Coordinates of C-alpha atoms and ligand atoms in Angstrom, one line a residue:
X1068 CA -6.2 -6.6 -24.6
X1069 CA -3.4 -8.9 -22.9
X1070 CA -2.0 -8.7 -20.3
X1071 CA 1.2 -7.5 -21.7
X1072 CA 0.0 -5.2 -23.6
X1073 CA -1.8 -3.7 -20.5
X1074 CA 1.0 -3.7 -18.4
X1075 CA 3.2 -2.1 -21.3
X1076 CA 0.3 0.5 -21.7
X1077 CA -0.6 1.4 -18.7
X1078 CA 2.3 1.1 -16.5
X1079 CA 5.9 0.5 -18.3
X1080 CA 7.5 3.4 -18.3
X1081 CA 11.4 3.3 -18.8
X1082 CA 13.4 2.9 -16.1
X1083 CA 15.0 5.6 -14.4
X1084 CA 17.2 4.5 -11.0
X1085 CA 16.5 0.6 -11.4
X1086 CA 19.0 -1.4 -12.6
X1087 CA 17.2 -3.5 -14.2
X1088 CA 12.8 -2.5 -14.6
X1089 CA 9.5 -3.9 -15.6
X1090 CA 10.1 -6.9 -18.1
X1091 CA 12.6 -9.2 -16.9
X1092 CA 11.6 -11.9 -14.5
X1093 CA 13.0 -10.0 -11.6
X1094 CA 13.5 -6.0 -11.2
X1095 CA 16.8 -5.4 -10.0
X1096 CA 17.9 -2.5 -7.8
X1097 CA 21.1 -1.1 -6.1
X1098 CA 20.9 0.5 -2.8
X1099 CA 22.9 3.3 -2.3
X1100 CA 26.0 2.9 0.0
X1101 CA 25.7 3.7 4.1
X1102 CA 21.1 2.5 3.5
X1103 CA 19.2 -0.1 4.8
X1104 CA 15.9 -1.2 2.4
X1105 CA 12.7 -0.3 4.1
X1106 CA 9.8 -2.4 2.6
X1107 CA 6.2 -3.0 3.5
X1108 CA 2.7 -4.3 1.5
X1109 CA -0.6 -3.0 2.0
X1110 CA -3.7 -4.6 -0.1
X1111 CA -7.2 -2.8 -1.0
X1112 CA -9.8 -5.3 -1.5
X1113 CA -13.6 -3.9 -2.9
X1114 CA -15.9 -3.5 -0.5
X1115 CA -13.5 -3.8 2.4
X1116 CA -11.2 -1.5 2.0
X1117 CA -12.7 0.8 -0.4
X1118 CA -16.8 1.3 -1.7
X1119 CA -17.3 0.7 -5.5
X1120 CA -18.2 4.2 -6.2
X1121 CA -14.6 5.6 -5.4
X1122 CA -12.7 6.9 -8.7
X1123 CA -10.4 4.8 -10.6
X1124 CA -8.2 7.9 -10.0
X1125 CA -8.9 8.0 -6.5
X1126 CA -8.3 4.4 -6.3
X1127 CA -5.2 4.5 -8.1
X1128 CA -4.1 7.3 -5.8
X1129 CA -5.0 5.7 -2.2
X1130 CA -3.8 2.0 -3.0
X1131 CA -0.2 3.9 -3.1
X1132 CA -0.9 7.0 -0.3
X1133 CA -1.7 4.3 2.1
X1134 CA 2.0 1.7 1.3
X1135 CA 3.5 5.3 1.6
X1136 CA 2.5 6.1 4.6
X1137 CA 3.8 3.0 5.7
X1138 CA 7.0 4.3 4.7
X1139 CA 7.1 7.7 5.8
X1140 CA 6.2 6.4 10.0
X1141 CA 9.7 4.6 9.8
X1142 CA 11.6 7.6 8.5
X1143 CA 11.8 6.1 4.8
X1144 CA 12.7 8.0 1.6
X1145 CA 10.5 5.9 -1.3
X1146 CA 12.2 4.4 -4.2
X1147 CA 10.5 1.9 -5.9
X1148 CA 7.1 0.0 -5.7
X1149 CA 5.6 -3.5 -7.0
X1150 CA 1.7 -3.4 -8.3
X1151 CA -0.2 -6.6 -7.8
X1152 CA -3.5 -5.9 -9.9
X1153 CA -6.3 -8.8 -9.8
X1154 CA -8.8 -7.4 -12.5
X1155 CA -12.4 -8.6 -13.5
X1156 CA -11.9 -7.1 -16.9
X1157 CA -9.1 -5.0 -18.7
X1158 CA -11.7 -1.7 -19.1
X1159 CA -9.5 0.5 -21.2
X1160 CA -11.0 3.6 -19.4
X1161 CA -10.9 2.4 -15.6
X1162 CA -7.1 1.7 -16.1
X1163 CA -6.6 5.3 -17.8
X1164 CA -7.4 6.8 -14.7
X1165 CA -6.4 4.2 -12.4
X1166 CA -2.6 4.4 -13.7
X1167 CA -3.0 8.1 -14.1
X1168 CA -3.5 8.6 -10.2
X1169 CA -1.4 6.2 -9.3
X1170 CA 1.4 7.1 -11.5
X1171 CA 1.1 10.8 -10.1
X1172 CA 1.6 10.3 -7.1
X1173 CA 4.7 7.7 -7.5
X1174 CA 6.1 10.6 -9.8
X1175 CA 5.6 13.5 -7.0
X1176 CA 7.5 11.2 -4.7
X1177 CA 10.3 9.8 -7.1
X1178 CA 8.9 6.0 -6.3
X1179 CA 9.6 4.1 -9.4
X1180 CA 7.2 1.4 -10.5
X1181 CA 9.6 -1.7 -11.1
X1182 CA 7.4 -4.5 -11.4
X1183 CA 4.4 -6.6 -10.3
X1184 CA 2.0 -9.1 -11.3
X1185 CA -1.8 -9.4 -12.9
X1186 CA -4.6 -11.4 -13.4
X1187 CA -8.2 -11.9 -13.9
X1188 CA -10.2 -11.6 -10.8
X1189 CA -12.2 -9.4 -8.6
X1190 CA -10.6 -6.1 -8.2
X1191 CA -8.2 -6.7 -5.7
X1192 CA -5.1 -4.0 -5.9
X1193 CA -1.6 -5.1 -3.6
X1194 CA 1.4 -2.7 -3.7
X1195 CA 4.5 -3.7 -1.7
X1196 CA 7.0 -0.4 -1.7
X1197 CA 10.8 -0.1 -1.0
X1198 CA 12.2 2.6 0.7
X1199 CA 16.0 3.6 1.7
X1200 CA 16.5 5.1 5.3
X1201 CA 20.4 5.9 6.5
X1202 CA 22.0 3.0 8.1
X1203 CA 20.4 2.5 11.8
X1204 CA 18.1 5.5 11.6
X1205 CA 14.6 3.6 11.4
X1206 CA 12.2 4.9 13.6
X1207 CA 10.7 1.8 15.0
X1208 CA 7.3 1.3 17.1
X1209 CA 9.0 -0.3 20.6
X1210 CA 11.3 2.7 21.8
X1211 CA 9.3 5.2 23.2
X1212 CA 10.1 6.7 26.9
X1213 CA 8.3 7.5 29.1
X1214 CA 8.1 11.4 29.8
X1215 CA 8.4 11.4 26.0
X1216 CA 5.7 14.4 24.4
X1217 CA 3.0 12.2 22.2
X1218 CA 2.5 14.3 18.7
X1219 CA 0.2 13.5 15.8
X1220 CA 0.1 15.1 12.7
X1221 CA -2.3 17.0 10.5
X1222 CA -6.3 16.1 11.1
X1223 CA -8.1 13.0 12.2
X1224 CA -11.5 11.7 12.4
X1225 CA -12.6 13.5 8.9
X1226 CA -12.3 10.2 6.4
X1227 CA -14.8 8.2 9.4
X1228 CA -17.0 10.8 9.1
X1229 CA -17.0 10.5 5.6
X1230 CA -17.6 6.7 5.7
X1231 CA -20.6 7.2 8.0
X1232 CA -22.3 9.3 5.7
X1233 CA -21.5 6.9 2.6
X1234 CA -23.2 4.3 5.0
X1235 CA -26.1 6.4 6.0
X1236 CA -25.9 6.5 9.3
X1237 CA -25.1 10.6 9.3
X1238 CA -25.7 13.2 7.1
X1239 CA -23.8 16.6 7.0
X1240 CA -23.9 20.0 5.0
X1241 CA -22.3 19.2 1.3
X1242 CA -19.4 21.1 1.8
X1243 CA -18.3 19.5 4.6
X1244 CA -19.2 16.0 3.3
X1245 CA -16.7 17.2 0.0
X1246 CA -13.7 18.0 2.6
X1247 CA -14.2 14.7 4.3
X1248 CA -14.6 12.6 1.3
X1249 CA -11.4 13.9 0.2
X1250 CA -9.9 12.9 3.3
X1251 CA -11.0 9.8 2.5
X1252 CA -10.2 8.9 -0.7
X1253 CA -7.4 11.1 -1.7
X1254 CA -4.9 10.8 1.3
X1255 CA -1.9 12.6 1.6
X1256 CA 1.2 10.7 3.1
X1257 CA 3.1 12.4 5.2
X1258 CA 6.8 11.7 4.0
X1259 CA 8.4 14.8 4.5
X1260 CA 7.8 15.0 7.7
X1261 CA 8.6 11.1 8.6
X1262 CA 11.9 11.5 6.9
X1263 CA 12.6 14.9 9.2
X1264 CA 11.7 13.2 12.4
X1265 CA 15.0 10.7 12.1
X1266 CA 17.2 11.5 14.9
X1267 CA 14.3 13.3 16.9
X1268 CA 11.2 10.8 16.7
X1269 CA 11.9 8.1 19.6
X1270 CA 9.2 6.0 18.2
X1271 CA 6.5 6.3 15.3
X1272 CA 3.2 4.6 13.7
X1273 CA 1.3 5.9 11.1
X1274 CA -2.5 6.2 11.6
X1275 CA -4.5 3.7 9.7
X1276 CA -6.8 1.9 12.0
X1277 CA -7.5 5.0 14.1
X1278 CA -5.8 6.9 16.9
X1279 CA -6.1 4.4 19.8
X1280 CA -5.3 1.6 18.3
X1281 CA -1.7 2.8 16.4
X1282 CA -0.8 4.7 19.1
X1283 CA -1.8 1.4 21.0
X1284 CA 0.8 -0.5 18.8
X1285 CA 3.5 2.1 20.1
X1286 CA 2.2 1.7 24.1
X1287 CA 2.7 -2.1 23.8
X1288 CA 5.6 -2.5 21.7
X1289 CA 7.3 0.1 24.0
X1290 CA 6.0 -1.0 27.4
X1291 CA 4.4 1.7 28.3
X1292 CA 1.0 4.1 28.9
X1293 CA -0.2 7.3 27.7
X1294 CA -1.7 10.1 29.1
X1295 CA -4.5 11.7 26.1
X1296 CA -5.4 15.7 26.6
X1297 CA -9.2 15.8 25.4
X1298 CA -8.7 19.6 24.7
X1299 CA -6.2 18.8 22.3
X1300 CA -7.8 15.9 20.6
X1301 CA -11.1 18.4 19.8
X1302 CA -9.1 20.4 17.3
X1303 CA -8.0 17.7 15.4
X1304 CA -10.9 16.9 13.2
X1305 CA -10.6 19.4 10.1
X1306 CA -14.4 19.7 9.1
X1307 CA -15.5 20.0 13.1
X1308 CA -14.3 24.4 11.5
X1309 CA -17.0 23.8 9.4
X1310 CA -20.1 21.8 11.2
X1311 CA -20.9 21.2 14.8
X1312 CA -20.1 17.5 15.4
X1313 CA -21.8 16.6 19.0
X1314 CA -18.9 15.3 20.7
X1315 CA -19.8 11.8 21.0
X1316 CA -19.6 11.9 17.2
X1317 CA -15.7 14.0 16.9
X1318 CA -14.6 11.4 20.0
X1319 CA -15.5 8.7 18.4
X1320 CA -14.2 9.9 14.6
X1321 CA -10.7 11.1 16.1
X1322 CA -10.2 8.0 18.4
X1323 CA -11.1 5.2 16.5
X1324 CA -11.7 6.3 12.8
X1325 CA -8.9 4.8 10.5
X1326 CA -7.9 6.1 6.8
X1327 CA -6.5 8.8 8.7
X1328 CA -2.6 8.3 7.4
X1329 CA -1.4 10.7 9.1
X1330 CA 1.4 9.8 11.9
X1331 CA 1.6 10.0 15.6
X1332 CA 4.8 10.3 17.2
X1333 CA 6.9 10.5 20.5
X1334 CA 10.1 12.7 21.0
X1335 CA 11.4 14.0 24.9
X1336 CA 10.4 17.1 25.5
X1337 CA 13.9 19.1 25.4
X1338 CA 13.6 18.0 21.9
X1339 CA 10.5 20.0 21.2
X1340 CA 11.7 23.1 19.4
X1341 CA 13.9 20.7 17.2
X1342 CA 10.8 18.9 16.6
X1343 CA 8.6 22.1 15.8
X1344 CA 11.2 23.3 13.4
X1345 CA 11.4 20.2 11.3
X1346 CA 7.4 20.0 10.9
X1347 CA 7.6 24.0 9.8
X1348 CA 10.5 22.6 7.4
X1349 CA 7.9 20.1 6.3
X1350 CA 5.2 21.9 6.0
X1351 CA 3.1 19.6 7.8
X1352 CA 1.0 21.1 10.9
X1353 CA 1.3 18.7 14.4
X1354 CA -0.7 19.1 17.9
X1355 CA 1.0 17.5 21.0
X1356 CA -1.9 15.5 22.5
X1357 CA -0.5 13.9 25.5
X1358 CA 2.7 12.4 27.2
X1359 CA 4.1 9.1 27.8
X1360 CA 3.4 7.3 31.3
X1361 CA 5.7 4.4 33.2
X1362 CA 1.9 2.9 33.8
X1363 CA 1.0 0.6 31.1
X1364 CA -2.8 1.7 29.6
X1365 CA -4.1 5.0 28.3
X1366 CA -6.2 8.0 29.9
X1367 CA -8.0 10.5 28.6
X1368 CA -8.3 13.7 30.6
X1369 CA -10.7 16.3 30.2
X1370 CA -10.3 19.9 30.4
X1371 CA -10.8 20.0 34.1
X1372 CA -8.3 17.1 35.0
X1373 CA -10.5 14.0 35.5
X1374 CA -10.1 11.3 33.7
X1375 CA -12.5 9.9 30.9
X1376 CA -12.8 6.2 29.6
X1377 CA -14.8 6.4 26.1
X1378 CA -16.6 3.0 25.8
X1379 CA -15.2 2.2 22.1
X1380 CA -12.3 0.4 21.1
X1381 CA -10.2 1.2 17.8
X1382 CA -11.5 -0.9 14.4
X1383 CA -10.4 -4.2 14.0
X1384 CA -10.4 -6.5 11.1
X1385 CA -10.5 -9.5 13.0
X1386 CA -12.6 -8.2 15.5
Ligands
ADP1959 P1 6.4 -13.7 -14.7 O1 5.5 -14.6 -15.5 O2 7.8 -14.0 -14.9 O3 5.9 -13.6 -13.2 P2 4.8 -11.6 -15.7 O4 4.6 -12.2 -17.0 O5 3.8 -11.8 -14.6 O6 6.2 -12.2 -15.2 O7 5.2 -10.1 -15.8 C1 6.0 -9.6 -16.9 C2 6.7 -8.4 -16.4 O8 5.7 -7.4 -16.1 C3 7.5 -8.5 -15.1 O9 8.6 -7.7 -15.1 C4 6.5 -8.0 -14.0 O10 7.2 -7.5 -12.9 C5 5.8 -6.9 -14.8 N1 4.4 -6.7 -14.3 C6 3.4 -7.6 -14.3 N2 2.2 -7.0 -13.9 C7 2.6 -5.7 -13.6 C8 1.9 -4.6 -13.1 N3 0.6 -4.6 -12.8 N4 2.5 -3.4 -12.9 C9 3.8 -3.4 -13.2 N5 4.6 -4.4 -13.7 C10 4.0 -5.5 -13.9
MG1960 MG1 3.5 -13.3 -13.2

Protein backbone atom coordinates (compact mmCIF):
# COMPACT_ATOMS: atom_id res chain seq x y z
CA UNK A 1 0.00 0.00 0.00
CA UNK A 2 1.14 3.76 -0.76
CA UNK A 3 1.15 6.27 0.93
CA UNK A 4 -1.73 7.75 -0.75
CA UNK A 5 -3.67 5.21 -0.66
CA UNK A 6 -3.14 4.97 3.18
CA UNK A 7 -3.84 8.39 3.89
CA UNK A 8 -7.09 8.26 1.55
CA UNK A 9 -8.01 4.97 3.54
CA UNK A 10 -7.38 5.58 6.72
CA UNK A 11 -7.78 9.21 7.25
CA UNK A 12 -9.52 11.35 4.21
CA UNK A 13 -12.69 11.91 5.09
CA UNK A 14 -14.58 14.80 3.31
CA UNK A 15 -14.30 17.93 4.51
CA UNK A 16 -16.71 19.49 6.66
CA UNK A 17 -15.80 23.30 8.02
CA UNK A 18 -12.40 23.56 6.06
CA UNK A 19 -12.21 25.45 3.22
CA UNK A 20 -10.15 23.63 1.51
CA UNK A 21 -9.04 19.65 3.29
CA UNK A 22 -6.73 16.73 2.96
CA UNK A 23 -5.24 16.72 -0.75
CA UNK A 24 -4.09 19.96 -1.81
CA UNK A 25 -0.68 21.11 -0.87
CA UNK A 26 -1.97 23.26 1.87
CA UNK A 27 -5.42 22.90 3.96
CA UNK A 28 -7.14 26.04 4.05
CA UNK A 29 -9.33 27.29 6.89
CA UNK A 30 -11.40 30.42 7.74
CA UNK A 31 -11.64 31.61 11.25
CA UNK A 32 -14.74 32.80 12.28
CA UNK A 33 -15.09 36.64 12.84
CA UNK A 34 -14.35 38.28 16.62
CA UNK A 35 -11.50 34.58 17.17
CA UNK A 36 -7.96 34.38 17.60
CA UNK A 37 -6.27 30.68 16.35
CA UNK A 38 -5.05 28.74 19.28
CA UNK A 39 -2.47 26.11 18.04
CA UNK A 40 -0.03 23.85 19.80
CA UNK A 41 2.08 20.30 18.75
CA UNK A 42 2.62 17.51 20.97
CA UNK A 43 4.75 14.34 19.57
CA UNK A 44 4.61 10.59 21.04
CA UNK A 45 7.67 8.81 20.29
CA UNK A 46 7.85 4.66 21.24
CA UNK A 47 9.37 3.95 24.16
CA UNK A 48 9.42 7.44 25.47
CA UNK A 49 6.26 8.53 25.48
CA UNK A 50 4.31 5.51 25.23
CA UNK A 51 5.40 1.35 25.88
CA UNK A 52 4.93 -0.88 22.75
CA UNK A 53 2.27 -2.86 24.24
CA UNK A 54 -0.32 0.06 24.31
CA UNK A 55 -3.35 -0.41 21.61
CA UNK A 56 -3.19 1.00 18.30
CA UNK A 57 -6.63 2.23 19.52
CA UNK A 58 -5.28 3.58 22.58
CA UNK A 59 -2.47 5.05 20.77
CA UNK A 60 -4.59 6.63 18.28
CA UNK A 61 -6.67 7.96 21.08
CA UNK A 62 -3.89 9.54 23.46
CA UNK A 63 -1.57 11.00 20.62
CA UNK A 64 -4.86 13.41 20.13
CA UNK A 65 -6.19 13.51 24.15
CA UNK A 66 -2.85 14.86 24.98
CA UNK A 67 -2.63 18.09 21.77
CA UNK A 68 -6.25 18.58 23.27
CA UNK A 69 -5.52 19.03 26.38
CA UNK A 70 -3.24 21.50 25.30
CA UNK A 71 -6.09 23.22 24.03
CA UNK A 72 -8.62 23.02 26.59
CA UNK A 73 -5.79 24.87 29.50
CA UNK A 74 -5.98 28.02 27.27
CA UNK A 75 -9.80 28.15 26.98
CA UNK A 76 -9.74 26.73 23.26
CA UNK A 77 -12.71 25.35 21.36
CA UNK A 78 -10.83 22.53 18.81
CA UNK A 79 -11.30 22.79 15.17
CA UNK A 80 -8.97 21.21 13.15
CA UNK A 81 -5.79 19.04 13.59
CA UNK A 82 -2.60 18.04 11.38
CA UNK A 83 -1.23 14.11 11.80
CA UNK A 84 2.42 13.71 11.29
CA UNK A 85 2.71 9.72 11.05
CA UNK A 86 6.45 8.26 10.73
CA UNK A 87 5.61 4.40 10.21
CA UNK A 88 7.97 1.26 10.10
CA UNK A 89 5.42 -0.44 7.92
CA UNK A 90 1.83 0.32 6.55
CA UNK A 91 0.16 -2.82 8.72
CA UNK A 92 -3.31 -2.74 7.47
CA UNK A 93 -4.70 -3.78 10.91
CA UNK A 94 -2.56 -1.40 13.25
CA UNK A 95 -3.81 1.65 11.21
CA UNK A 96 -7.57 0.20 11.49
CA UNK A 97 -7.51 0.74 15.00
CA UNK A 98 -5.07 3.41 15.14
CA UNK A 99 -7.45 5.81 12.83
CA UNK A 100 -10.48 4.27 14.48
CA UNK A 101 -9.43 5.83 18.03
CA UNK A 102 -8.14 8.68 16.83
CA UNK A 103 -10.82 9.48 14.53
CA UNK A 104 -13.34 9.03 17.62
CA UNK A 105 -12.26 11.19 19.49
CA UNK A 106 -11.62 14.14 16.83
CA UNK A 107 -15.38 13.30 15.97
CA UNK A 108 -16.66 13.62 19.77
CA UNK A 109 -14.98 16.95 19.77
CA UNK A 110 -15.82 18.31 16.19
CA UNK A 111 -11.76 18.60 15.44
CA UNK A 112 -11.43 18.03 11.78
CA UNK A 113 -8.50 16.21 10.44
CA UNK A 114 -7.20 18.63 7.55
CA UNK A 115 -3.97 17.44 6.69
CA UNK A 116 -0.49 16.03 7.65
CA UNK A 117 2.41 14.21 6.47
CA UNK A 118 3.98 10.41 6.43
CA UNK A 119 6.78 8.42 6.03
CA UNK A 120 8.66 5.39 6.63
CA UNK A 121 10.29 5.19 9.93
CA UNK A 122 10.09 4.22 13.53
CA UNK A 123 6.70 4.87 14.89
CA UNK A 124 6.83 8.31 15.76
CA UNK A 125 3.17 9.99 15.77
CA UNK A 126 3.12 14.36 15.79
CA UNK A 127 -0.27 16.07 15.90
CA UNK A 128 -0.22 19.98 15.86
CA UNK A 129 -4.15 21.12 16.64
CA UNK A 130 -5.88 24.47 15.95
CA UNK A 131 -8.28 25.81 18.16
CA UNK A 132 -10.58 29.13 18.10
CA UNK A 133 -10.92 31.05 21.50
CA UNK A 134 -12.99 34.72 21.47
CA UNK A 135 -10.86 37.53 20.83
CA UNK A 136 -8.60 38.32 24.01
CA UNK A 137 -10.08 35.58 26.12
CA UNK A 138 -6.94 33.08 26.32
CA UNK A 139 -6.21 31.94 29.55
CA UNK A 140 -2.53 32.24 29.68
CA UNK A 141 0.13 30.80 32.28
CA UNK A 142 1.73 34.34 33.63
CA UNK A 143 -1.47 36.08 35.30
CA UNK A 144 -2.15 34.57 38.32
CA UNK A 145 -2.61 36.74 41.74
CA UNK A 146 -1.75 36.21 44.56
CA UNK A 147 -4.70 35.42 47.02
CA UNK A 148 -5.99 33.70 43.94
CA UNK A 149 -7.78 29.92 45.07
CA UNK A 150 -5.35 27.07 43.24
CA UNK A 151 -7.96 24.35 41.70
CA UNK A 152 -7.16 21.19 39.79
CA UNK A 153 -9.43 19.08 38.16
CA UNK A 154 -10.50 15.44 38.15
CA UNK A 155 -7.76 12.77 39.60
CA UNK A 156 -4.04 12.66 39.64
CA UNK A 157 -1.33 10.33 40.38
CA UNK A 158 -3.36 7.17 38.83
CA UNK A 159 -1.55 6.97 35.09
CA UNK A 160 2.20 6.99 37.43
CA UNK A 161 1.01 4.37 39.22
CA UNK A 162 0.14 2.61 36.28
CA UNK A 163 3.58 3.10 34.74
CA UNK A 164 5.30 1.74 37.83
CA UNK A 165 3.60 -1.38 37.70
CA UNK A 166 4.30 -1.69 33.76
CA UNK A 167 7.98 -1.17 35.00
CA UNK A 168 7.82 -3.58 37.80
CA UNK A 169 8.67 -1.68 40.41
CA UNK A 170 4.89 -2.11 42.16
CA UNK A 171 2.37 -4.38 41.85
CA UNK A 172 -1.35 -3.74 42.85
CA UNK A 173 -4.75 -5.72 42.95
CA UNK A 174 -6.00 -6.16 38.99
CA UNK A 175 -8.73 -4.05 39.34
CA UNK A 176 -7.04 -1.28 40.44
CA UNK A 177 -4.16 -1.76 38.00
CA UNK A 178 -7.26 -1.81 35.05
CA UNK A 179 -8.53 1.77 36.45
CA UNK A 180 -5.11 3.17 36.36
CA UNK A 181 -4.05 1.80 33.00
CA UNK A 182 -6.99 3.50 31.74
CA UNK A 183 -5.83 6.61 33.12
CA UNK A 184 -2.97 6.07 31.38
CA UNK A 185 -3.60 5.23 28.11
CA UNK A 186 -7.03 6.50 27.40
CA UNK A 187 -7.03 10.15 28.73
CA UNK A 188 -9.79 12.23 28.81
CA UNK A 189 -9.18 16.05 27.96
CA UNK A 190 -10.83 18.33 29.79
CA UNK A 191 -12.35 20.81 27.17
CA UNK A 192 -15.51 21.56 28.51
CA UNK A 193 -14.40 22.79 31.40
CA UNK A 194 -11.31 24.88 29.92
CA UNK A 195 -13.62 26.51 27.56
CA UNK A 196 -16.08 27.40 30.82
CA UNK A 197 -13.23 28.80 32.85
CA UNK A 198 -12.85 31.96 30.19
CA UNK A 199 -13.57 34.98 32.03
CA UNK A 200 -13.14 33.23 35.57
CA UNK A 201 -9.74 31.27 35.28
CA UNK A 202 -6.90 34.04 35.99
CA UNK A 203 -4.28 31.68 34.79
CA UNK A 204 -4.17 27.87 33.62
CA UNK A 205 -1.79 24.79 32.62
CA UNK A 206 -2.81 21.51 31.93
CA UNK A 207 -1.14 18.62 33.85
CA UNK A 208 1.30 16.65 31.73
CA UNK A 209 4.52 16.43 33.52
CA UNK A 210 2.90 16.21 37.00
CA UNK A 211 1.49 18.56 39.52
CA UNK A 212 4.61 20.47 40.74
CA UNK A 213 6.05 21.05 37.82
CA UNK A 214 2.81 22.68 35.65
CA UNK A 215 1.66 24.32 38.44
CA UNK A 216 5.42 25.37 38.70
CA UNK A 217 5.13 26.73 35.04
CA UNK A 218 2.17 28.99 36.44
CA UNK A 219 4.28 30.18 39.87
CA UNK A 220 7.17 31.35 37.54
CA UNK A 221 5.47 32.77 34.69
CA UNK A 222 3.25 34.68 37.12
CA UNK A 223 5.83 35.68 39.76
CA UNK A 224 4.60 34.13 42.40
CA UNK A 225 4.38 31.05 45.29
CA UNK A 226 1.95 28.64 46.35
CA UNK A 227 0.73 27.47 49.35
CA UNK A 228 -0.33 23.17 48.75
CA UNK A 229 -3.02 21.65 51.43
CA UNK A 230 -1.72 17.99 51.84
CA UNK A 231 -5.37 17.05 53.01
CA UNK A 232 -6.54 18.01 49.85
CA UNK A 233 -4.01 16.59 47.65
CA UNK A 234 -4.76 12.76 49.39
CA UNK A 235 -8.10 12.58 47.70
CA UNK A 236 -6.97 13.20 44.45
CA UNK A 237 -5.65 9.84 43.31
CA UNK A 238 -8.85 7.91 41.97
CA UNK A 239 -7.59 4.19 42.68
CA UNK A 240 -6.11 5.29 46.37
CA UNK A 241 -10.85 4.32 46.87
CA UNK A 242 -9.75 1.19 45.85
CA UNK A 243 -6.05 0.10 47.41
CA UNK A 244 -4.08 1.50 50.28
CA UNK A 245 -1.25 3.40 48.68
CA UNK A 246 1.42 4.13 51.65
CA UNK A 247 1.74 7.71 51.32
CA UNK A 248 5.12 8.01 50.13
CA UNK A 249 3.75 6.23 47.12
CA UNK A 250 0.09 8.69 46.57
CA UNK A 251 2.70 11.83 47.31
CA UNK A 252 4.95 10.94 45.01
CA UNK A 253 2.13 9.81 42.16
CA UNK A 254 -0.03 13.05 42.74
CA UNK A 255 3.00 15.50 42.78
CA UNK A 256 5.22 14.45 40.26
CA UNK A 257 3.39 11.78 38.11
CA UNK A 258 2.68 13.24 34.50
CA UNK A 259 -0.03 11.76 31.84
CA UNK A 260 -2.31 13.18 34.16
CA UNK A 261 -4.08 15.84 31.55
CA UNK A 262 -6.16 17.06 33.68
CA UNK A 263 -5.85 21.06 34.48
CA UNK A 264 -4.91 23.08 37.42
CA UNK A 265 -6.15 26.49 37.68
CA UNK A 266 -6.27 29.85 39.64
CA UNK A 267 -9.42 32.18 40.01
CA UNK A 268 -9.93 34.88 43.27
CA UNK A 269 -11.81 33.57 45.67
CA UNK A 270 -15.11 35.87 45.32
CA UNK A 271 -15.15 34.05 42.04
CA UNK A 272 -15.64 30.68 43.61
CA UNK A 273 -19.30 29.89 43.30
CA UNK A 274 -19.00 31.24 39.59
CA UNK A 275 -16.29 28.84 39.35
CA UNK A 276 -18.18 25.78 41.03
CA UNK A 277 -21.12 26.33 38.82
CA UNK A 278 -19.22 26.19 35.54
CA UNK A 279 -17.42 22.81 36.54
CA UNK A 280 -21.14 21.37 37.53
CA UNK A 281 -22.06 22.83 33.96
CA UNK A 282 -19.11 20.74 32.82
CA UNK A 283 -19.49 17.91 34.37
CA UNK A 284 -16.06 17.73 35.41
CA UNK A 285 -15.31 17.29 39.36
CA UNK A 286 -12.43 20.02 40.86
CA UNK A 287 -10.78 20.06 44.54
CA UNK A 288 -9.23 23.52 45.58
CA UNK A 289 -5.76 22.45 46.86
CA UNK A 290 -4.19 25.56 47.91
CA UNK A 291 -3.84 29.39 47.38
CA UNK A 292 -1.56 31.69 45.76
CA UNK A 293 1.35 33.48 47.86
CA UNK A 294 3.25 37.04 47.19
CA UNK A 295 6.46 34.64 48.31
CA UNK A 296 7.95 33.09 45.29
CA UNK A 297 8.32 28.90 46.00
CA UNK A 298 5.74 26.40 47.07
CA UNK A 299 4.75 24.76 50.53
CA UNK A 300 3.12 21.95 51.39
CA UNK A 301 1.23 21.90 54.71
CA UNK A 302 -0.01 19.11 56.47
CA UNK A 303 -3.12 18.65 58.27
CA UNK A 304 -1.76 20.06 61.41
CA UNK A 305 -0.30 23.35 59.81
CA UNK A 306 3.43 22.60 59.47
CA UNK A 307 4.98 22.68 56.52
CA UNK A 308 6.41 19.62 54.47
CA UNK A 309 9.20 19.69 51.69
CA UNK A 310 8.88 16.13 49.79
CA UNK A 311 12.42 15.40 48.50
CA UNK A 312 11.33 14.81 44.73
CA UNK A 313 11.13 17.13 41.95
CA UNK A 314 8.50 16.88 38.94
CA UNK A 315 9.82 14.57 35.68
CA UNK A 316 11.91 16.16 33.41
CA UNK A 317 12.90 15.19 29.97
CA UNK A 318 16.06 16.93 30.02
CA UNK A 319 16.71 16.15 33.43
P1 LIG B 1 3.18 17.26 -0.02
O1 LIG B 1 4.07 16.33 -0.78
O2 LIG B 1 2.66 18.39 -0.83
O3 LIG B 1 3.75 17.63 1.31
P2 LIG B 1 1.86 14.91 0.71
O4 LIG B 1 2.02 14.14 -0.53
O5 LIG B 1 2.77 14.68 1.86
O6 LIG B 1 1.85 16.44 0.31
O7 LIG B 1 0.36 14.73 1.25
C1 LIG B 1 -0.75 14.77 0.38
C2 LIG B 1 -1.95 15.26 1.13
O8 LIG B 1 -2.25 14.33 2.17
C3 LIG B 1 -1.73 16.61 1.81
O9 LIG B 1 -2.96 17.30 1.78
C4 LIG B 1 -1.40 16.23 3.24
O10 LIG B 1 -1.78 17.25 4.14
C5 LIG B 1 -2.21 14.96 3.42
N1 LIG B 1 -1.64 14.01 4.39
C6 LIG B 1 -0.43 13.41 4.33
N2 LIG B 1 -0.26 12.57 5.37
C7 LIG B 1 -1.39 12.66 6.12
C8 LIG B 1 -1.83 12.06 7.33
N3 LIG B 1 -1.08 11.18 8.02
N4 LIG B 1 -3.04 12.41 7.79
C9 LIG B 1 -3.80 13.30 7.14
N5 LIG B 1 -3.46 13.89 5.98
C10 LIG B 1 -2.27 13.58 5.49
MG1 LIG C 1 4.64 15.60 2.33
Amino acid sequence: MGEFELIERYFKRPARQAAVGIGDDCAVWTPRPGHQLAFSADMLVEGRHFLSTVSPRSLGHKALAVNLSDLAASGATPRAFLLSLSLPRADEDWLSDFSQGLLALADAHCCELIGGDTTRGPLNIAITVMGEIPHGQAILRSTAQTGDDIYVSGHLGDARLALEVFRGHLSVPQAVFDLARARLETPIPRMSLGTSLRGLATAMADVSDGLLGDLGHILKASGVGAQLNLPALSQLMLTRQAWDCPRECWLRCVLTGGDDYELVFTAPPALQHAVEAATLGSGTPITRIGRITSDSGLILMDDNGNVVRPAFSSFDHFA
